[in-house]
Amino acid sequence: MDPVVIPILVAALVVVFLVAATVRIVPQARRYNIERFGRYRRTLQPGLNFVLPVADRVNTKLDVREQVYSSDPKPVITEDNLVVNIDTVLYYQITDPRAAAYEVADYLQAIDQLTVTTLRNVIGSMDLEATLTSREEINARLRAVLDDATGKWGIRVNRVEIKAIDPPNTIKEAMEKQMRAERDKRAAILHAEGERQAKILTAEGTKQKDILEAQGTQQAMILRADGESKAVELVFQAVHRNNADAKVLAYKYLETLPHLAQSDNNTFWVIPGELTEAIRTVTTAFGDQSAGAGAGAGPSVSAEREDAAAADVAAGDKAGVGAPEIEPNSTLALDAVAAADEAAKEAAAAVSDAKAEAEAAGETRLPGRGRASGA
């Protein structure tokens, strides 16, 4: 080999080495800390950078993107002396590469230990129930403490989240029983409330039904009474329009007497005081007709019965008792019932006789009545 070639190759190799040692290419979102003879010199930014060969060297390479750090579950004691395991998730970002490299030896371990101590201080002032329901408050207090402590380390804590809170198994079982009891309680309350509402609605429906039925009965009774009133008014107008005298009215009155004893539920009867007056009117009318027709007989049997009945009613009126009311279950009641039956038979016989005599003398009587009415 030519002796001149060897020095040239050596010189070329030295040049390549110097160029390689001088040029530093930094990727995006990375930062390189440069030390010159063991002392911090500067931080290289992304892109092409030149350093002094042999004198400058790269100490640390840091990633300035937001990082996620998940810690292992740590035991924490609550205010009511219960041990719970809490693991957290930390979101942080390096803002000062120099401080992150030279202010703290291991920033991840430092953040982890600071998170544990802060959690124990925060959870130690809360009971288990408050711990389980106050995650937002715990997260805010953790972030405030960590952000203040890590600021001098060149790290910004963006978010701190509690990933899980695990109480002991006995506490879990007690909480499950409590939740089951609460659910059963709410179910019983809802069931009772439903039954209450159902009973209220049923009662309101029954009330409305009774009110409507009562109103319907009232309207029916009013309409029935109105119809009866109009019927009585029409009968009254028809009687007055036909100019019926007292004899016809007495005859119709006697005609209804046999219907008084037709009901099976009657235990006593009250003979009206107008009976003698009606009998007297009818017998006087038809008795006079019989006498005028040449019967020549003395007073009829019906007239005698009328006088006897009139005497009895008059005696009762003087005594102040009016028509006697017959009570059941007594000897007097049986006699009264027999007397009432006899009176009804006599009234029916009198009516029959009156009808026969009225038919016999009707043709001569009706013109006379017409003339009397005309007069």
XYZ file of C-alpha atoms in Angstrom:
375
model
C 0.000 0.000 0.000
C 1.223 3.493 -0.821
C 2.487 5.259 2.313
C 0.644 8.455 1.250
C -2.772 6.782 1.247
C -2.677 5.822 4.893
C -2.427 9.375 6.234
C -5.218 10.451 3.905
C -7.516 7.713 5.215
C -6.690 8.602 8.769
C -7.405 12.250 8.104
C -10.721 11.364 6.450
C -11.756 9.263 9.390
C -10.916 12.087 11.791
C -12.976 14.528 9.745
C -15.955 12.166 9.692
C -15.697 11.677 13.424
C -15.508 15.410 14.058
C -18.511 16.082 11.849
C -20.503 13.362 13.549
C -19.560 14.681 16.964
C -20.419 18.246 15.997
C -23.885 17.747 14.487
C -26.915 16.847 16.724
C -30.382 16.308 15.238
C -33.173 16.620 17.863
C -36.629 15.111 17.069
C -39.860 17.051 17.532
C -41.203 17.218 21.127
C -37.775 16.241 22.486
C -35.284 18.248 24.454
C -31.567 17.480 24.956
C -29.573 18.888 27.849
C -25.945 19.602 26.820
C -23.058 19.609 29.297
C -19.648 21.028 28.507
C -16.930 19.434 30.584
C -19.572 18.207 33.027
C -21.404 21.502 33.442
C -24.851 22.319 32.025
C -24.430 24.353 28.899
C -27.771 24.573 27.108
C -30.863 22.675 25.957
C -31.058 21.697 22.318
C -34.310 22.446 20.526
C -35.854 20.224 17.815
C -33.955 20.330 14.501
C -30.281 20.574 13.478
C -27.900 21.642 16.229
C -24.097 21.954 16.435
C -22.021 21.222 19.477
C -18.367 21.321 20.275
C -16.863 17.886 19.745
C -15.302 16.163 22.682
C -16.127 19.117 24.982
C -19.934 18.914 24.748
C -22.034 15.855 25.452
C -25.761 15.067 25.788
C -26.663 14.480 29.447
C -30.474 13.796 29.347
C -33.064 13.383 26.654
C -36.527 14.447 27.770
C -39.999 14.133 26.193
C -42.026 17.315 26.647
C -45.348 15.786 25.619
C -48.091 15.187 28.231
C -47.418 11.948 30.048
C -49.675 9.534 31.937
C -48.507 7.881 35.111
C -50.611 5.268 36.920
C -49.574 4.462 40.466
C -50.079 1.209 42.305
C -52.863 0.943 44.960
C -51.767 2.537 48.211
C -53.361 1.853 51.628
C -54.972 4.933 53.175
C -56.714 5.205 56.566
C -59.971 7.178 56.727
C -61.240 9.261 59.617
C -63.369 6.368 60.910
C -60.269 4.100 60.995
C -60.981 2.063 57.880
C -58.174 1.070 55.522
C -58.922 1.601 51.855
C -56.681 1.034 48.849
C -56.564 3.959 46.426
C -54.789 4.078 43.104
C -54.485 7.271 41.100
C -53.786 8.358 37.528
C -51.542 11.377 36.989
C -51.347 13.534 33.853
C -48.224 15.721 33.776
C -45.999 17.590 31.306
C -42.379 18.758 31.434
C -42.198 22.503 30.977
C -38.553 23.069 31.955
C -36.156 20.295 30.820
C -33.242 21.770 32.801
C -35.213 21.783 36.123
C -36.607 18.319 35.460
C -33.065 16.986 34.974
C -31.165 18.867 37.675
C -33.724 19.880 40.380
C -34.940 16.369 41.224
C -33.231 13.011 40.885
C -36.325 10.993 39.851
C -39.358 13.146 39.248
C -41.729 10.170 38.764
C -40.878 8.686 42.146
C -41.094 12.111 43.723
C -44.555 12.706 42.228
C -45.724 9.249 43.325
C -44.627 9.741 46.937
C -46.081 13.247 47.036
C -49.384 11.885 45.740
C -49.489 9.214 48.459
C -48.767 11.633 51.285
C -51.288 14.160 49.993
C -53.924 11.425 49.676
C -53.348 10.322 53.249
C -53.707 13.895 54.483
C -56.903 14.469 52.500
C -58.552 11.086 53.156
C -57.566 11.181 56.824
C -60.007 14.039 57.366
C -62.939 12.200 55.735
C -64.984 9.163 56.649
C -65.598 6.295 54.248
C -68.901 7.591 52.921
C -67.450 11.048 52.265
C -64.441 9.447 50.590
C -66.630 7.460 48.215
C -68.819 10.444 47.330
C -66.234 13.263 47.225
C -63.937 12.272 44.397
C -64.093 15.652 42.702
C -63.057 17.398 45.905
C -60.181 14.949 46.449
C -58.990 15.385 42.859
C -59.023 19.176 43.140
C -57.059 19.177 46.415
C -54.504 16.699 45.041
C -53.966 18.730 41.882
C -53.490 21.957 43.862
C -50.838 20.399 46.131
C -48.991 18.559 43.337
C -48.994 21.508 40.955
C -47.539 23.769 43.622
C -44.840 21.251 44.617
C -43.806 20.182 41.111
C -43.584 23.694 39.716
C -39.975 24.088 40.814
C -39.170 20.742 39.208
C -40.154 22.030 35.791
C -43.270 19.824 35.689
C -46.914 20.888 35.377
C -49.578 18.532 36.709
C -52.582 18.894 34.438
C -54.977 16.397 36.021
C -55.129 13.952 38.912
C -57.832 11.272 38.896
C -58.677 8.609 41.461
C -58.972 5.404 39.486
C -60.349 3.146 42.231
C -61.181 3.122 45.927
C -61.257 -0.401 47.326
C -62.544 -0.786 50.907
C -62.065 -4.088 52.793
C -64.223 -7.074 51.901
C -66.170 -6.901 55.160
C -67.005 -3.279 54.454
C -68.071 -4.196 50.919
C -70.439 -6.853 52.253
C -71.866 -4.418 54.824
C -72.337 -1.782 52.111
C -74.071 -4.300 49.855
C -76.423 -5.268 52.682
C -77.121 -1.621 53.397
C -77.827 -0.892 49.748
C -80.058 -3.950 49.533
C -81.963 -2.792 52.612
C -82.318 0.683 51.120
C -83.643 -0.763 47.885
C -86.104 -2.979 49.773
C -87.199 0.038 51.792
C -87.773 2.128 48.673
C -89.654 -0.755 47.050
C -91.891 -1.155 50.115
C -92.537 2.603 50.218
C -93.396 2.698 46.522
C -95.663 -0.344 46.900
C -97.461 1.219 49.887
C -97.782 4.507 48.022
C -99.259 2.671 45.047
C -101.800 0.864 47.250
C -102.673 4.167 48.929
C -103.262 5.863 45.606
C -105.300 2.879 44.410
C -107.506 2.981 47.517
C -107.929 6.744 47.197
C -108.924 6.424 43.559
C -111.306 3.541 44.380
C -112.901 5.559 47.183
C -113.260 8.588 44.926
C -114.828 6.404 42.241
C -117.270 4.892 44.749
C -118.093 8.372 46.023
C -118.759 9.660 42.538
C -120.859 6.577 41.797
C -122.973 7.059 44.945
C -123.383 10.761 44.191
C -124.472 10.066 40.630
C -126.866 7.318 41.736
C -128.339 9.604 44.396
C -128.719 12.396 41.874
C -130.356 9.978 39.441
C -132.756 8.738 42.140
C -133.509 12.318 43.116
C -134.239 13.305 39.535
C -136.400 10.203 39.060
C -138.379 10.949 42.227
C -138.786 14.567 41.187
C -139.979 13.548 37.730
C -142.291 10.895 39.196
C -143.737 13.359 41.685
C -144.117 15.923 38.936
C -145.941 13.362 36.807
C -148.231 12.392 39.683
C -148.878 16.054 40.425
C -149.787 16.704 36.820
C -151.987 13.589 36.780
C -153.817 14.717 39.935
C -154.157 18.176 38.447
C -155.610 16.751 35.237
C -158.070 14.586 37.229
C -159.020 17.549 39.367
C -159.572 19.701 36.272
C -161.595 16.906 34.608
C -163.808 16.524 37.714
C -164.482 20.245 37.886
C -164.941 20.496 34.147
C -167.653 17.784 34.257
C -169.236 19.440 37.296
C -169.428 16.224 39.392
C -171.523 16.551 42.528
C -170.809 15.105 45.978
C -172.830 11.945 45.319
C -170.597 10.847 42.442
C -167.492 11.568 44.459
C -168.887 9.592 47.419
C -169.665 6.715 45.100
C -166.079 6.663 43.771
C -164.789 6.873 47.344
C -166.825 3.803 48.364
C -165.673 2.030 45.256
C -162.035 2.137 46.466
C -162.739 0.849 49.964
C -162.472 -2.909 49.099
C -158.874 -2.367 47.917
C -157.715 -1.395 51.412
C -157.675 -4.992 52.683
C -156.134 -6.633 49.621
C -152.482 -6.330 50.708
C -150.939 -9.374 52.466
C -148.683 -7.224 54.624
C -151.436 -5.319 56.429
C -151.732 -6.243 60.109
C -154.252 -3.561 61.050
C -156.570 -1.156 59.238
C -157.683 2.339 60.023
C -161.231 3.061 58.962
C -161.375 6.668 57.759
C -163.846 9.028 59.366
C -165.204 10.063 55.973
C -166.699 6.559 55.535
C -169.950 7.369 57.321
C -170.303 10.609 55.428
C -169.807 8.821 52.104
C -172.277 6.079 53.061
C -174.777 8.683 54.217
C -174.448 10.589 50.960
C -174.868 7.523 48.771
C -177.705 5.998 50.802
C -179.486 9.330 51.030
C -179.253 9.803 47.309
C -180.396 6.357 46.313
C -182.779 6.050 49.289
C -184.561 9.160 48.169
C -184.785 7.759 44.662
C -186.221 4.467 45.957
C -188.800 6.285 48.070
C -189.797 8.527 45.144
C -190.173 5.464 42.901
C -192.935 3.961 45.190
C -190.919 1.397 47.058
C -193.010 2.212 50.147
C -190.594 0.396 52.363
C -189.151 1.750 55.555
C -185.472 2.711 55.906
C -183.152 0.336 54.066
C -180.632 -1.924 55.690
C -177.835 0.230 54.287
C -179.339 3.339 55.882
C -179.454 1.590 59.249
C -175.887 0.487 58.850
C -174.940 4.029 57.894
C -176.597 5.449 61.002
C -174.878 2.901 63.203
C -171.500 3.651 61.660
C -172.159 7.385 61.923
C -173.070 6.986 65.595
C -169.835 5.061 66.266
C -167.684 7.606 64.477
C -169.489 10.469 66.238
C -168.887 8.824 69.591
C -165.211 8.453 68.742
C -164.999 12.087 67.651
C -166.554 13.274 70.920
C -164.081 11.195 72.865
C -161.255 12.954 70.969
C -159.772 9.850 69.447
C -161.047 10.138 65.879
C -160.900 6.958 63.848
C -159.683 4.125 66.113
C -156.373 2.512 65.227
C -156.387 -1.230 65.767
C -153.177 -2.769 67.109
C -152.207 -6.376 66.331
C -151.731 -9.318 68.785
C -154.731 -8.530 71.045
C -158.334 -9.651 71.418
C -159.475 -6.131 70.666
C -157.380 -6.195 67.478
C -159.083 -9.418 66.356
C -162.501 -7.949 67.029
C -161.494 -4.825 65.180
C -160.227 -6.878 62.236
C -163.510 -8.798 62.151
C -165.407 -5.538 62.385
C -163.318 -4.085 59.575
C -164.014 -7.150 57.418
C -167.716 -6.866 58.190
C -167.633 -3.171 57.400
C -165.853 -3.856 54.127
C -168.438 -6.508 53.209
C -171.245 -4.159 54.112
C -169.610 -1.382 52.109
C -169.248 -3.705 49.108
C -172.902 -4.769 49.465
C -173.960 -1.145 49.733
C -171.982 -0.307 46.641
C -173.588 -3.196 44.752
C -177.064 -2.075 45.821
C -176.212 1.486 44.917
C -175.059 0.407 41.482
C -178.245 -1.552 40.873
C -180.460 1.284 41.991
C -178.383 3.781 40.005
C -178.804 1.709 36.854
C -182.541 1.435 37.453
C -183.035 5.098 38.058
C -180.199 6.397 35.901
C -182.258 7.385 32.938
C -184.627 9.487 35.027
C -181.894 10.805 37.347
C -179.370 12.083 34.809
C -181.770 14.509 33.052
C -182.841 15.822 36.438
C -179.190 16.415 37.356
C -178.613 18.126 34.098
C -181.501 20.463 34.761
C -180.334 21.023 38.287
C -176.930 21.883 36.988
C -178.402 24.148 34.420
C -180.458 25.918 37.086
